[in-house]
Amino acid sequence: MNELLRFFIVTVMGVVIDLAIAFALHTGLGVPLWLAAAIGFTLAASANYVIHQTWSFQSGPRNLSARRAGLYALVALATLAVRVAIVVLLDRALAGAYPLAILIAGAGGSFFVNFALSKFVVFAAEPDTP
């Protein structure tokens, strides 16, 4: 199984948890949609780091690392910024209608940013040393 497929599987599981949390916070507790999206994303991203590090990117180092966790946190912030921007724009454009569809669109749009930065920055294979 290649890295993109493993990354996709982990990310889909994370997105389900992420969206469930965000949707419940927004519809059940009245949390603003952008904040609910940020909270759901943050909780799911924390779990995803561990799974990506130990399973998704097998060509790179497999042990957990504070340095890579920090890099992943920066990647998560960039991904979150893309996600929240999409959610805010769509929420305004659709006047608050279709919150679940808006959350899904934000997740989909941010997926590719997350994969590229994760693969080439956080979990890149370490160069061979002589």
PDB file of C-alpha atoms in Angstrom:
ATOM      1  CA  MET A   1       0.000   0.000   0.000  1.00  0.00           C
ATOM      2  CA  ASN A   2       1.543   3.326  -0.984  1.00  0.00           C
ATOM      3  CA  GLU A   3       1.954   6.367   1.248  1.00  0.00           C
ATOM      4  CA  LEU A   4      -0.802   8.404  -0.385  1.00  0.00           C
ATOM      5  CA  LEU A   5      -3.336   5.623   0.221  1.00  0.00           C
ATOM      6  CA  ARG A   6      -2.231   5.118   3.839  1.00  0.00           C
ATOM      7  CA  PHE A   7      -2.307   8.891   4.368  1.00  0.00           C
ATOM      8  CA  PHE A   8      -5.775   9.043   2.814  1.00  0.00           C
ATOM      9  CA  ILE A   9      -7.126   6.239   5.048  1.00  0.00           C
ATOM     10  CA  VAL A  10      -5.811   7.866   8.226  1.00  0.00           C
ATOM     11  CA  THR A  11      -6.987  11.283   7.122  1.00  0.00           C
ATOM     12  CA  VAL A  12     -10.489  10.040   6.284  1.00  0.00           C
ATOM     13  CA  MET A  13     -10.785   8.482   9.743  1.00  0.00           C
ATOM     14  CA  GLY A  14      -9.516  11.730  11.252  1.00  0.00           C
ATOM     15  CA  VAL A  15     -11.898  13.811   9.157  1.00  0.00           C
ATOM     16  CA  VAL A  16     -14.869  11.729  10.305  1.00  0.00           C
ATOM     17  CA  ILE A  17     -13.913  12.393  13.927  1.00  0.00           C
ATOM     18  CA  ASP A  18     -13.085  16.016  13.127  1.00  0.00           C
ATOM     19  CA  LEU A  19     -16.391  16.706  11.369  1.00  0.00           C
ATOM     20  CA  ALA A  20     -18.439  14.862  13.978  1.00  0.00           C
ATOM     21  CA  ILE A  21     -16.928  17.008  16.724  1.00  0.00           C
ATOM     22  CA  ALA A  22     -17.294  20.237  14.723  1.00  0.00           C
ATOM     23  CA  PHE A  23     -20.874  19.522  13.669  1.00  0.00           C
ATOM     24  CA  ALA A  24     -21.893  18.547  17.221  1.00  0.00           C
ATOM     25  CA  LEU A  25     -20.288  21.665  18.697  1.00  0.00           C
ATOM     26  CA  HIS A  26     -21.976  23.910  16.141  1.00  0.00           C
ATOM     27  CA  THR A  27     -25.457  22.373  16.104  1.00  0.00           C
ATOM     28  CA  GLY A  28     -25.583  21.153  19.694  1.00  0.00           C
ATOM     29  CA  LEU A  29     -23.793  23.908  21.578  1.00  0.00           C
ATOM     30  CA  GLY A  30     -24.066  26.834  19.181  1.00  0.00           C
ATOM     31  CA  VAL A  31     -20.306  27.248  18.772  1.00  0.00           C
ATOM     32  CA  PRO A  32     -19.568  29.438  15.718  1.00  0.00           C
ATOM     33  CA  LEU A  33     -18.865  27.257  12.685  1.00  0.00           C
ATOM     34  CA  TRP A  34     -15.303  28.511  12.186  1.00  0.00           C
ATOM     35  CA  LEU A  35     -14.412  27.801  15.836  1.00  0.00           C
ATOM     36  CA  ALA A  36     -16.101  24.388  15.780  1.00  0.00           C
ATOM     37  CA  ALA A  37     -14.069  23.554  12.636  1.00  0.00           C
ATOM     38  CA  ALA A  38     -10.855  24.603  14.386  1.00  0.00           C
ATOM     39  CA  ILE A  39     -11.572  22.533  17.514  1.00  0.00           C
ATOM     40  CA  GLY A  40     -12.525  19.409  15.574  1.00  0.00           C
ATOM     41  CA  PHE A  41      -9.452  19.743  13.381  1.00  0.00           C
ATOM     42  CA  THR A  42      -7.078  20.200  16.312  1.00  0.00           C
ATOM     43  CA  LEU A  43      -8.309  17.120  18.160  1.00  0.00           C
ATOM     44  CA  ALA A  44      -8.182  14.904  15.075  1.00  0.00           C
ATOM     45  CA  ALA A  45      -4.777  16.245  13.953  1.00  0.00           C
ATOM     46  CA  SER A  46      -3.218  15.257  17.269  1.00  0.00           C
ATOM     47  CA  ALA A  47      -4.230  11.633  16.801  1.00  0.00           C
ATOM     48  CA  ASN A  48      -3.321  11.693  13.118  1.00  0.00           C
ATOM     49  CA  TYR A  49       0.289  12.713  13.853  1.00  0.00           C
ATOM     50  CA  VAL A  50       0.924   9.532  15.809  1.00  0.00           C
ATOM     51  CA  ILE A  51      -0.663   7.297  13.178  1.00  0.00           C
ATOM     52  CA  HIS A  52       1.065   9.032  10.260  1.00  0.00           C
ATOM     53  CA  GLN A  53       4.416   8.814  12.013  1.00  0.00           C
ATOM     54  CA  THR A  54       4.125   5.125  12.822  1.00  0.00           C
ATOM     55  CA  TRP A  55       2.206   3.834   9.781  1.00  0.00           C
ATOM     56  CA  SER A  56       1.476   6.230   6.912  1.00  0.00           C
ATOM     57  CA  PHE A  57       4.979   7.311   5.907  1.00  0.00           C
ATOM     58  CA  GLN A  58       7.005   4.125   5.981  1.00  0.00           C
ATOM     59  CA  SER A  59       9.853   5.466   3.836  1.00  0.00           C
ATOM     60  CA  GLY A  60      10.805   7.930   6.558  1.00  0.00           C
ATOM     61  CA  PRO A  61      11.678   7.506  10.219  1.00  0.00           C
ATOM     62  CA  ARG A  62       9.011   5.606  12.174  1.00  0.00           C
ATOM     63  CA  ASN A  63       9.758   6.638  15.754  1.00  0.00           C
ATOM     64  CA  LEU A  64       7.911   9.498  17.417  1.00  0.00           C
ATOM     65  CA  SER A  65       9.936  12.670  17.637  1.00  0.00           C
ATOM     66  CA  ALA A  66       9.404  15.997  19.374  1.00  0.00           C
ATOM     67  CA  ARG A  67      10.995  17.745  16.379  1.00  0.00           C
ATOM     68  CA  ARG A  68       8.645  16.096  13.879  1.00  0.00           C
ATOM     69  CA  ALA A  69       5.689  16.662  16.214  1.00  0.00           C
ATOM     70  CA  GLY A  70       6.576  20.357  16.225  1.00  0.00           C
ATOM     71  CA  LEU A  71       6.856  20.396  12.433  1.00  0.00           C
ATOM     72  CA  TYR A  72       3.548  18.566  12.187  1.00  0.00           C
ATOM     73  CA  ALA A  73       1.974  21.181  14.464  1.00  0.00           C
ATOM     74  CA  LEU A  74       3.180  23.897  12.058  1.00  0.00           C
ATOM     75  CA  VAL A  75       1.824  21.932   9.092  1.00  0.00           C
ATOM     76  CA  ALA A  76      -1.455  21.483  10.973  1.00  0.00           C
ATOM     77  CA  LEU A  77      -1.633  25.253  11.507  1.00  0.00           C
ATOM     78  CA  ALA A  78      -1.114  25.892   7.782  1.00  0.00           C
ATOM     79  CA  THR A  79      -3.703  23.243   6.950  1.00  0.00           C
ATOM     80  CA  LEU A  80      -6.083  24.696   9.515  1.00  0.00           C
ATOM     81  CA  ALA A  81      -5.670  28.167   8.030  1.00  0.00           C
ATOM     82  CA  VAL A  82      -6.651  26.830   4.610  1.00  0.00           C
ATOM     83  CA  ARG A  83      -9.594  24.925   6.106  1.00  0.00           C
ATOM     84  CA  VAL A  84     -10.913  27.862   8.139  1.00  0.00           C
ATOM     85  CA  ALA A  85     -10.546  30.209   5.161  1.00  0.00           C
ATOM     86  CA  ILE A  86     -12.641  27.874   3.010  1.00  0.00           C
ATOM     87  CA  VAL A  87     -15.235  27.471   5.778  1.00  0.00           C
ATOM     88  CA  VAL A  88     -15.491  31.230   6.363  1.00  0.00           C
ATOM     89  CA  LEU A  89     -15.810  32.018   2.656  1.00  0.00           C
ATOM     90  CA  LEU A  90     -18.433  29.342   2.026  1.00  0.00           C
ATOM     91  CA  ASP A  91     -20.332  30.141   5.230  1.00  0.00           C
ATOM     92  CA  ARG A  92     -20.609  33.773   4.154  1.00  0.00           C
ATOM     93  CA  ALA A  93     -21.466  32.897   0.558  1.00  0.00           C
ATOM     94  CA  LEU A  94     -24.170  30.433   1.607  1.00  0.00           C
ATOM     95  CA  ALA A  95     -25.500  32.588   4.466  1.00  0.00           C
ATOM     96  CA  GLY A  96     -25.044  29.852   7.058  1.00  0.00           C
ATOM     97  CA  ALA A  97     -26.911  27.179   5.092  1.00  0.00           C
ATOM     98  CA  TYR A  98     -25.481  23.661   4.651  1.00  0.00           C
ATOM     99  CA  PRO A  99     -22.986  23.654   7.545  1.00  0.00           C
ATOM    100  CA  LEU A 100     -22.018  19.997   7.082  1.00  0.00           C
ATOM    101  CA  ALA A 101     -21.337  20.518   3.367  1.00  0.00           C
ATOM    102  CA  ILE A 102     -19.244  23.580   4.206  1.00  0.00           C
ATOM    103  CA  LEU A 103     -17.215  21.595   6.756  1.00  0.00           C
ATOM    104  CA  ILE A 104     -16.659  18.790   4.221  1.00  0.00           C
ATOM    105  CA  ALA A 105     -15.548  21.275   1.539  1.00  0.00           C
ATOM    106  CA  GLY A 106     -13.070  22.806   3.970  1.00  0.00           C
ATOM    107  CA  ALA A 107     -11.698  19.380   4.867  1.00  0.00           C
ATOM    108  CA  GLY A 108     -11.373  18.402   1.227  1.00  0.00           C
ATOM    109  CA  GLY A 109      -9.624  21.591   0.245  1.00  0.00           C
ATOM    110  CA  SER A 110      -7.118  21.358   3.060  1.00  0.00           C
ATOM    111  CA  PHE A 111      -6.321  17.648   2.450  1.00  0.00           C
ATOM    112  CA  PHE A 112      -3.871  18.320  -0.372  1.00  0.00           C
ATOM    113  CA  VAL A 113      -2.021  21.029   1.542  1.00  0.00           C
ATOM    114  CA  ASN A 114      -1.694  18.656   4.488  1.00  0.00           C
ATOM    115  CA  PHE A 115      -0.414  15.734   2.390  1.00  0.00           C
ATOM    116  CA  ALA A 116       2.196  17.763   0.509  1.00  0.00           C
ATOM    117  CA  LEU A 117       3.587  19.440   3.611  1.00  0.00           C
ATOM    118  CA  SER A 118       3.483  16.202   5.631  1.00  0.00           C
ATOM    119  CA  LYS A 119       5.226  14.123   2.973  1.00  0.00           C
ATOM    120  CA  PHE A 120       7.917  16.579   1.963  1.00  0.00           C
ATOM    121  CA  VAL A 121       8.535  18.456   5.215  1.00  0.00           C
ATOM    122  CA  VAL A 122       7.548  16.427   8.273  1.00  0.00           C
ATOM    123  CA  PHE A 123       7.887  12.767   7.320  1.00  0.00           C
ATOM    124  CA  ALA A 124      10.472  12.993   4.525  1.00  0.00           C
ATOM    125  CA  ALA A 125      12.951  10.162   4.351  1.00  0.00           C
ATOM    126  CA  GLU A 126      16.194  11.128   5.977  1.00  0.00           C
ATOM    127  CA  PRO A 127      19.097  11.443   3.521  1.00  0.00           C
ATOM    128  CA  ASP A 128      21.682   8.683   3.488  1.00  0.00           C
ATOM    129  CA  THR A 129      24.761   9.648   5.435  1.00  0.00           C
ATOM    130  CA  PRO A 130      28.206   8.302   4.479  1.00  0.00           C
TER     131      PRO A 130
END
